[in-house]
mmCIF file of C-alpha atoms and ligand atoms in Angstrom:
data_model
loop_
_atom_site.group_PDB
_atom_site.id
_atom_site.type_symbol
_atom_site.label_atom_id
_atom_site.label_comp_id
_atom_site.label_asym_id
_atom_site.label_seq_id
_atom_site.Cartn_x
_atom_site.Cartn_y
_atom_site.Cartn_z
ATOM 1 C CA MET O 266 -9.088 19.537 23.966
ATOM 2 C CA SER O 267 -11.562 18.473 21.261
ATOM 3 C CA LEU O 268 -13.133 15.027 21.238
ATOM 4 C CA VAL O 269 -11.194 13.982 18.122
ATOM 5 C CA THR O 270 -7.857 15.075 19.594
ATOM 6 C CA GLY O 271 -8.666 13.259 22.842
ATOM 7 C CA LEU O 272 -9.566 10.074 20.968
ATOM 8 C CA TYR O 273 -6.329 10.106 18.967
ATOM 9 C CA VAL O 274 -4.242 10.865 22.067
ATOM 10 C CA VAL O 275 -5.640 7.774 23.796
ATOM 11 C CA LEU O 276 -5.417 5.726 20.590
ATOM 12 C CA PHE O 277 -1.737 6.517 20.001
ATOM 13 C CA TYR O 278 -0.652 6.007 23.600
ATOM 14 C CA ALA O 279 -2.473 2.661 23.678
ATOM 15 C CA ALA O 280 -1.120 1.612 20.261
ATOM 16 C CA THR O 281 2.455 2.521 21.256
ATOM 17 C CA ILE O 282 2.279 0.519 24.490
ATOM 18 C CA LEU O 283 0.741 -2.492 22.726
ATOM 19 C CA LEU O 284 3.358 -2.330 19.977
ATOM 20 C CA LEU O 285 6.347 -2.043 22.314
ATOM 21 C CA VAL O 286 5.191 -4.575 24.918
ATOM 22 C CA GLY O 287 3.873 -6.956 22.254
ATOM 23 C CA LEU O 288 7.112 -6.821 20.279
ATOM 24 C CA ALA O 289 9.265 -7.256 23.390
ATOM 25 C CA LEU O 290 7.285 -10.363 24.408
ATOM 26 C CA ARG O 291 7.485 -11.836 20.915
ATOM 27 C CA ILE O 292 11.214 -11.219 20.655
ATOM 28 C CA LYS O 293 11.730 -12.769 24.077
ATOM 29 C CA LYS O 294 9.790 -15.815 22.910
ATOM 30 C CA TYR O 295 11.847 -16.092 19.724
ATOM 31 C CA ALA O 296 15.102 -15.665 21.663
ATOM 32 C CA THR O 297 14.257 -18.390 24.174
ATOM 33 C CA THR O 298 12.783 -20.951 21.760
ATOM 34 C CA PRO O 299 15.210 -23.888 21.624
ATOM 35 C CA ALA O 300 16.890 -24.707 18.317
ATOM 36 C CA PRO O 301 17.730 -28.341 19.025
ATOM 37 C CA LEU O 302 19.181 -29.161 15.623
ATOM 38 C CA LYS O 303 21.790 -27.821 13.227
ATOM 39 C CA ILE O 304 19.655 -26.825 10.260
ATOM 40 C CA PRO O 305 21.333 -23.984 8.327
ATOM 41 C CA THR O 306 20.180 -23.938 4.707
ATOM 42 C CA THR O 307 23.218 -25.013 2.713
ATOM 43 C CA PRO O 308 25.501 -23.882 1.199
ATOM 44 C CA ALA O 309 25.948 -22.071 4.496
ATOM 45 C CA PRO O 310 28.814 -20.089 6.045
ATOM 46 C CA VAL O 311 31.252 -22.056 8.208
ATOM 47 C CA THR O 312 32.273 -19.104 10.398
ATOM 48 C CA LYS O 313 30.440 -16.629 12.622
ATOM 49 C CA SER O 314 31.492 -13.634 10.530
ATOM 50 C CA GLY O 315 30.225 -15.526 7.491
ATOM 51 C CA VAL O 316 26.833 -15.833 9.181
ATOM 52 C CA VAL O 317 26.779 -12.109 9.942
ATOM 53 C CA TRP O 318 27.518 -11.376 6.295
ATOM 54 C CA ARG O 319 24.815 -13.820 5.170
ATOM 55 C CA MET O 320 22.332 -12.076 7.469
ATOM 56 C CA VAL O 321 23.335 -8.652 6.128
ATOM 57 C CA ARG O 322 22.746 -9.878 2.558
ATOM 58 C CA GLU O 323 19.399 -11.366 3.593
ATOM 59 C CA VAL O 324 18.196 -8.168 5.282
ATOM 60 C CA VAL O 325 19.591 -5.686 2.766
ATOM 61 C CA PHE O 326 19.009 -7.575 -0.503
ATOM 62 C CA PHE O 327 16.414 -10.255 0.432
ATOM 63 C CA GLU O 328 18.910 -12.746 -1.008
ATOM 64 C CA SER O 329 17.059 -16.016 -0.419
ATOM 65 C CA LEU O 330 13.854 -14.561 -1.871
ATOM 66 C CA PHE O 331 15.799 -13.421 -4.926
ATOM 67 C CA LYS O 332 17.061 -16.966 -5.419
ATOM 68 C CA SER O 333 13.615 -18.480 -5.072
ATOM 69 C CA ASN O 334 11.271 -16.113 -6.923
ATOM 70 C CA LYS O 335 12.200 -13.074 -9.007
ATOM 71 C CA TRP O 336 8.672 -11.597 -9.217
ATOM 72 C CA ILE O 337 7.996 -11.692 -5.482
ATOM 73 C CA TRP O 338 11.484 -10.328 -4.927
ATOM 74 C CA LEU O 339 10.901 -7.427 -7.296
ATOM 75 C CA PHE O 340 7.575 -6.347 -5.785
ATOM 76 C CA GLY O 341 8.676 -7.120 -2.228
ATOM 77 C CA TYR O 342 11.846 -5.118 -2.682
ATOM 78 C CA LEU O 343 10.036 -2.155 -4.250
ATOM 79 C CA PHE O 344 7.568 -2.110 -1.371
ATOM 80 C CA HIS O 345 10.120 -2.398 1.440
ATOM 81 C CA LEU O 346 12.618 0.035 -0.030
ATOM 82 C CA GLY O 347 9.858 2.542 -0.799
ATOM 83 C CA MET O 348 8.462 2.187 2.719
ATOM 84 C CA LEU O 349 11.918 2.635 4.254
ATOM 85 C CA VAL O 350 12.464 5.963 2.480
ATOM 86 C CA VAL O 351 8.885 7.074 3.266
ATOM 87 C CA LEU O 352 9.341 6.255 6.960
ATOM 88 C CA LEU O 353 12.699 8.050 7.114
ATOM 89 C CA ARG O 354 10.973 11.067 5.554
ATOM 90 C CA HIS O 355 8.348 10.847 8.334
ATOM 91 C CA LEU O 356 11.051 11.444 10.970
ATOM 92 C CA ARG O 357 10.437 15.151 10.416
ATOM 93 C CA TYR O 358 7.203 14.836 12.415
ATOM 94 C CA PHE O 359 8.997 13.422 15.431
ATOM 95 C CA THR O 360 12.247 15.408 15.631
ATOM 96 C CA ASP O 361 12.884 19.044 16.434
ATOM 97 C CA PRO O 362 15.166 20.326 14.965
ATOM 98 C CA VAL O 363 14.892 18.022 11.953
ATOM 99 C CA TRP O 364 18.159 16.170 11.226
ATOM 100 C CA PHE O 365 19.869 17.450 8.062
ATOM 101 C CA TRP O 366 19.766 14.125 6.228
ATOM 102 C CA VAL O 367 16.029 13.846 6.890
ATOM 103 C CA ASN O 368 15.690 17.226 5.156
ATOM 104 C CA LEU O 369 17.810 15.974 2.265
ATOM 105 C CA ILE O 370 15.636 12.934 1.566
ATOM 106 C CA GLN O 371 12.273 14.772 1.644
ATOM 107 C CA PRO O 372 11.780 14.860 -2.159
ATOM 108 C CA PHE O 373 12.848 11.216 -2.527
ATOM 109 C CA GLY O 374 10.449 10.158 0.222
ATOM 110 C CA LYS O 375 7.592 11.762 -1.615
ATOM 111 C CA TYR O 376 8.168 9.701 -4.764
ATOM 112 C CA ALA O 377 9.236 6.564 -2.918
ATOM 113 C CA SER O 378 5.550 6.253 -2.023
ATOM 114 C CA PHE O 379 4.902 5.187 -5.653
ATOM 115 C CA ALA O 380 7.428 2.372 -5.357
ATOM 116 C CA MET O 381 5.753 1.345 -2.096
ATOM 117 C CA LEU O 382 2.293 1.296 -3.702
ATOM 118 C CA ILE O 383 3.372 -0.535 -6.876
ATOM 119 C CA GLY O 384 5.139 -3.140 -4.736
ATOM 120 C CA LEU O 385 2.085 -3.655 -2.533
ATOM 121 C CA LEU O 386 -0.306 -3.922 -5.489
ATOM 122 C CA GLY O 387 2.025 -6.423 -7.184
ATOM 123 C CA LEU O 388 2.177 -8.560 -4.054
ATOM 124 C CA TRP O 389 -1.584 -8.354 -3.664
ATOM 125 C CA ALA O 390 -2.279 -9.175 -7.332
ATOM 126 C CA ARG O 391 -0.197 -12.333 -6.878
ATOM 127 C CA ARG O 392 -2.623 -13.521 -4.197
ATOM 128 C CA PHE O 393 -5.477 -13.354 -6.727
ATOM 129 C CA LEU O 394 -3.745 -14.287 -9.974
ATOM 130 C CA VAL O 395 -1.496 -17.198 -8.986
ATOM 131 C CA ASP O 396 -3.749 -20.200 -8.315
ATOM 132 C CA ARG O 397 -1.404 -21.903 -5.871
ATOM 133 C CA VAL O 398 -0.993 -18.714 -3.852
ATOM 134 C CA ARG O 399 -4.696 -17.825 -3.948
ATOM 135 C CA TYR O 400 -5.459 -21.251 -2.491
ATOM 136 C CA ILE O 401 -3.187 -20.791 0.527
ATOM 137 C CA SER O 402 -3.967 -17.083 1.143
ATOM 138 C CA SER O 403 -5.811 -16.500 4.404
ATOM 139 C CA PRO O 404 -7.992 -13.486 5.222
ATOM 140 C CA SER O 405 -5.189 -12.059 7.359
ATOM 141 C CA ASP O 406 -2.859 -12.007 4.331
ATOM 142 C CA HIS O 407 -5.379 -9.802 2.556
ATOM 143 C CA VAL O 408 -6.116 -7.659 5.615
ATOM 144 C CA MET O 409 -2.443 -6.796 6.149
ATOM 145 C CA LEU O 410 -2.036 -5.847 2.488
ATOM 146 C CA ALA O 411 -5.257 -3.807 2.568
ATOM 147 C CA LEU O 412 -4.071 -2.007 5.698
ATOM 148 C CA LEU O 413 -0.737 -1.087 4.120
ATOM 149 C CA VAL O 414 -2.374 -0.024 0.845
ATOM 150 C CA GLY O 415 -4.863 2.086 2.845
ATOM 151 C CA ILE O 416 -2.037 3.799 4.747
ATOM 152 C CA CYS O 417 -0.101 4.386 1.539
ATOM 153 C CA VAL O 418 -3.046 5.739 -0.480
ATOM 154 C CA SER O 419 -4.328 8.017 2.306
ATOM 155 C CA GLY O 420 -0.784 9.347 2.837
ATOM 156 C CA MET O 421 -0.264 9.946 -0.881
ATOM 157 C CA SER O 422 -3.640 11.698 -1.113
ATOM 158 C CA MET O 423 -2.410 14.182 1.488
ATOM 159 C CA THR O 424 0.924 14.637 -0.249
ATOM 160 C CA PHE O 425 -0.362 14.981 -3.801
ATOM 161 C CA VAL O 426 -4.074 15.914 -3.616
ATOM 162 C CA ALA O 427 -5.378 17.588 -0.452
ATOM 163 C CA HIS O 428 -2.714 18.821 1.969
ATOM 164 C CA THR O 429 -3.105 18.662 5.697
ATOM 165 C CA ASP O 430 -1.580 21.100 8.193
ATOM 166 C CA ILE O 431 1.727 19.273 8.723
ATOM 167 C CA VAL O 432 2.977 21.903 11.184
ATOM 168 C CA GLN O 433 0.043 21.104 13.448
ATOM 169 C CA VAL O 434 0.483 17.344 12.866
ATOM 170 C CA LYS O 435 4.055 17.712 14.082
ATOM 171 C CA ALA O 436 2.948 19.767 17.096
ATOM 172 C CA PHE O 437 0.486 16.975 17.967
ATOM 173 C CA PHE O 438 3.121 14.210 17.849
ATOM 174 C CA LEU O 439 5.821 16.212 19.618
ATOM 175 C CA GLY O 440 3.124 16.998 22.202
ATOM 176 C CA LEU O 441 2.420 13.278 22.647
ATOM 177 C CA MET O 442 6.142 12.598 23.109
ATOM 178 C CA ARG O 443 6.392 15.371 25.697
ATOM 179 C CA PHE O 444 3.167 14.340 27.469
ATOM 180 C CA SER O 445 1.557 17.677 26.659
ATOM 181 C CA PRO O 446 -1.153 16.967 24.047
ATOM 182 C CA GLN O 447 -1.776 19.575 21.339
ATOM 183 C CA PRO O 448 -4.774 19.818 18.954
ATOM 184 C CA LEU O 449 -4.783 17.492 15.927
ATOM 185 C CA PRO O 450 -6.047 18.766 12.528
ATOM 186 C CA THR O 451 -9.349 17.068 11.734
ATOM 187 C CA ASP O 452 -9.345 16.618 7.971
ATOM 188 C CA PRO O 453 -10.670 13.156 7.072
ATOM 189 C CA LEU O 454 -7.602 11.969 5.119
ATOM 190 C CA LEU O 455 -5.319 12.584 8.073
ATOM 191 C CA LEU O 456 -7.718 10.910 10.495
ATOM 192 C CA ILE O 457 -7.968 7.891 8.175
ATOM 193 C CA HIS O 458 -4.161 7.762 7.725
ATOM 194 C CA LEU O 459 -3.501 7.925 11.449
ATOM 195 C CA GLY O 460 -6.354 5.546 12.335
ATOM 196 C CA LEU O 461 -4.931 2.917 9.971
ATOM 197 C CA VAL O 462 -1.394 3.490 11.291
ATOM 198 C CA ALA O 463 -2.629 2.931 14.857
ATOM 199 C CA ALA O 464 -4.406 -0.249 13.710
ATOM 200 C CA LEU O 465 -1.150 -1.441 12.124
ATOM 201 C CA MET O 466 0.769 -0.747 15.331
ATOM 202 C CA ILE O 467 -1.793 -2.721 17.344
ATOM 203 C CA VAL O 468 -1.890 -5.813 15.114
ATOM 204 C CA PHE O 469 1.839 -5.829 14.329
ATOM 205 C CA PRO O 470 2.889 -8.010 17.299
ATOM 206 C CA ILE O 471 0.279 -10.673 16.442
ATOM 207 C CA SER O 472 0.677 -10.551 12.670
ATOM 208 C CA LYS O 473 2.772 -12.069 9.901
ATOM 209 C CA LEU O 474 4.650 -8.767 9.761
ATOM 210 C CA LEU O 475 6.709 -10.175 12.627
ATOM 211 C CA HIS O 476 9.003 -11.598 9.972
ATOM 212 C CA ALA O 477 10.855 -8.288 10.359
ATOM 213 C CA PRO O 478 12.376 -9.124 13.767
ATOM 214 C CA GLY O 479 11.848 -12.854 13.160
ATOM 215 C CA VAL O 480 14.404 -13.154 10.346
ATOM 216 C CA PHE O 481 17.210 -12.664 12.866
ATOM 217 C CA PHE O 482 16.057 -15.686 14.847
ATOM 218 C CA SER O 483 15.666 -18.068 11.930
ATOM 219 C CA PRO O 484 17.866 -21.141 12.616
ATOM 220 C CA THR O 485 18.160 -21.902 8.908
ATOM 221 C CA ARG O 486 19.846 -18.523 8.430
ATOM 222 C CA ASN O 487 21.621 -17.713 11.678
ATOM 223 C CA GLN O 488 23.484 -20.968 12.309
ATOM 224 C CA VAL O 489 27.117 -21.665 11.476
ATOM 225 C CA ASP O 490 27.560 -24.772 9.331
ATOM 226 C CA ASN O 491 30.059 -26.526 11.616
ATOM 227 C CA PRO O 492 28.385 -29.700 12.916
ATOM 228 C CA ARG O 493 31.560 -31.789 12.454
ATOM 229 C CA GLU O 494 33.977 -29.318 13.976
ATOM 230 C CA GLN O 495 31.837 -28.549 16.985
ATOM 231 C CA ARG O 496 29.125 -30.590 18.659
ATOM 232 C CA HIS O 497 25.821 -28.698 18.615
ATOM 233 C CA LEU O 498 24.103 -28.725 21.981
ATOM 234 C CA ALA O 499 20.998 -26.612 22.642
ATOM 235 C CA PRO O 500 21.167 -24.975 26.097
ATOM 236 C CA TRP O 501 18.264 -27.065 27.416
ATOM 237 C CA ALA O 502 19.906 -30.265 26.178
ATOM 238 C CA ALA O 503 23.161 -29.269 27.871
ATOM 239 C CA LYS O 504 21.244 -28.929 31.133
ATOM 240 C CA LEU O 505 19.709 -32.376 30.706
ATOM 241 C CA GLU O 506 23.110 -33.869 29.974
ATOM 242 C CA SER O 507 24.732 -32.386 33.016
ATOM 243 C CA GLY O 508 21.907 -33.808 35.123
ATOM 244 C CA GLU O 509 20.713 -30.390 36.357
HETATM 245 C C1 HEM G 165 2.198 8.284 13.500
HETATM 246 C C2 HEM G 165 2.776 8.018 12.381
HETATM 247 C C3 HEM G 165 2.494 8.775 11.088
HETATM 248 C C4 HEM G 165 2.191 10.093 10.861
HETATM 249 C C5 HEM G 165 2.080 11.211 11.887
HETATM 250 C C6 HEM G 165 2.022 10.269 9.439
HETATM 251 C C7 HEM G 165 1.696 11.459 8.809
HETATM 252 C C8 HEM G 165 1.704 11.679 7.441
HETATM 253 C C9 HEM G 165 1.445 12.946 6.801
HETATM 254 C C10 HEM G 165 1.093 14.235 7.515
HETATM 255 C C11 HEM G 165 1.569 12.756 5.460
HETATM 256 C C12 HEM G 165 1.379 13.821 4.366
HETATM 257 C C13 HEM G 165 2.712 14.488 4.085
HETATM 258 C C14 HEM G 165 2.592 15.699 3.200
HETATM 259 O O1 HEM G 165 1.494 16.216 3.002
HETATM 260 O O2 HEM G 165 3.641 16.129 2.691
HETATM 261 C C15 HEM G 165 1.926 11.368 5.258
HETATM 262 C C16 HEM G 165 2.182 10.806 4.030
HETATM 263 C C17 HEM G 165 2.455 9.467 3.836
HETATM 264 N N1 HEM G 165 2.515 8.497 4.814
HETATM 265 FE FE1 HEM G 165 2.346 8.780 6.785
HETATM 266 N N2 HEM G 165 2.228 9.065 8.818
HETATM 267 C C18 HEM G 165 2.525 8.140 9.795
HETATM 268 C C19 HEM G 165 2.835 6.808 9.596
HETATM 269 C C20 HEM G 165 2.973 6.198 8.386
HETATM 270 C C21 HEM G 165 3.334 4.807 8.180
HETATM 271 C C22 HEM G 165 3.633 3.798 9.309
HETATM 272 C C23 HEM G 165 3.370 4.614 6.838
HETATM 273 C C24 HEM G 165 3.695 3.358 6.062
HETATM 274 C C25 HEM G 165 3.572 2.131 6.513
HETATM 275 C C26 HEM G 165 3.042 5.862 6.185
HETATM 276 C C27 HEM G 165 2.975 6.067 4.815
HETATM 277 C C28 HEM G 165 2.798 7.290 4.203
HETATM 278 C C29 HEM G 165 2.937 7.506 2.780
HETATM 279 C C30 HEM G 165 3.270 6.436 1.738
HETATM 280 C C31 HEM G 165 2.730 8.858 2.548
HETATM 281 C C32 HEM G 165 2.805 9.590 1.184
HETATM 282 C C33 HEM G 165 4.248 9.922 0.836
HETATM 283 C C34 HEM G 165 4.893 10.958 1.740
HETATM 284 O O3 HEM G 165 4.446 12.113 1.759
HETATM 285 O O4 HEM G 165 5.843 10.581 2.448
HETATM 286 N N3 HEM G 165 2.788 6.802 7.159
HETATM 287 N N4 HEM G 165 2.003 10.729 6.465
#
């Protein structure tokens, strides 16, 4: 095994463990954080199925963002939708045989990368051009955007400018999944792409990108608006009340 392959084997195993364990711990923390008050953003659904539907609209259409800011919604939506199609297209590197619908979306995935890039650049431009937003932007806001732009541009360079050996890339990742490492192609664009992806996996559980799982735990979105019909009692408060 070459030095580069060895380095990337270790890097991807470490990044995967950090991502999975880090995410699990974060989600556990979110799930066990008390929500002592009824604070759904009104007008809010008054039934559980209404809340599920609200959540679906939030996740699929970014509804509350749409209501609050059309520009951020437009760029945010372009980026996320583009990334979704790109990532689904990537499933071909991790599945053998490749599922038929992953084959079907290959051409779309290729061009979805433009939507992803335009969205990211729009969101980034906002952090420089809008005074209020520039003032509250922290270095980590810029770093996360830079990381995603770097991944997108290095990926697109492979797709549209200088191809890598995708058959060997797939052999490498299937090898990792089967615990039998195979050689990784060593062209710089691929090494940059994968290095940045590993960095993203490592920082994900301690970054603002946690809004992805976090949205499901947001009390302003996931609560039923029924404070008169039913007394709201957080589990820890119930324990206190019962004298436990
Ligand atoms: C271990 C995970 C990943 C591997 C093995 C991988 C590999 C690749 C390869 C080989 C290409 C070039 C495809 C071609 O020449 O046709 C590519 C393109 C691309 N990658 Fe990745 N990538 C990974 C993760 C990601 C992630 C997490 C993102 C986004 C956040 C991303 C975004 C892109 C984009 C935008 C392109 C260009 C469009 C396309 O061909 O789909 N990649 N990737």
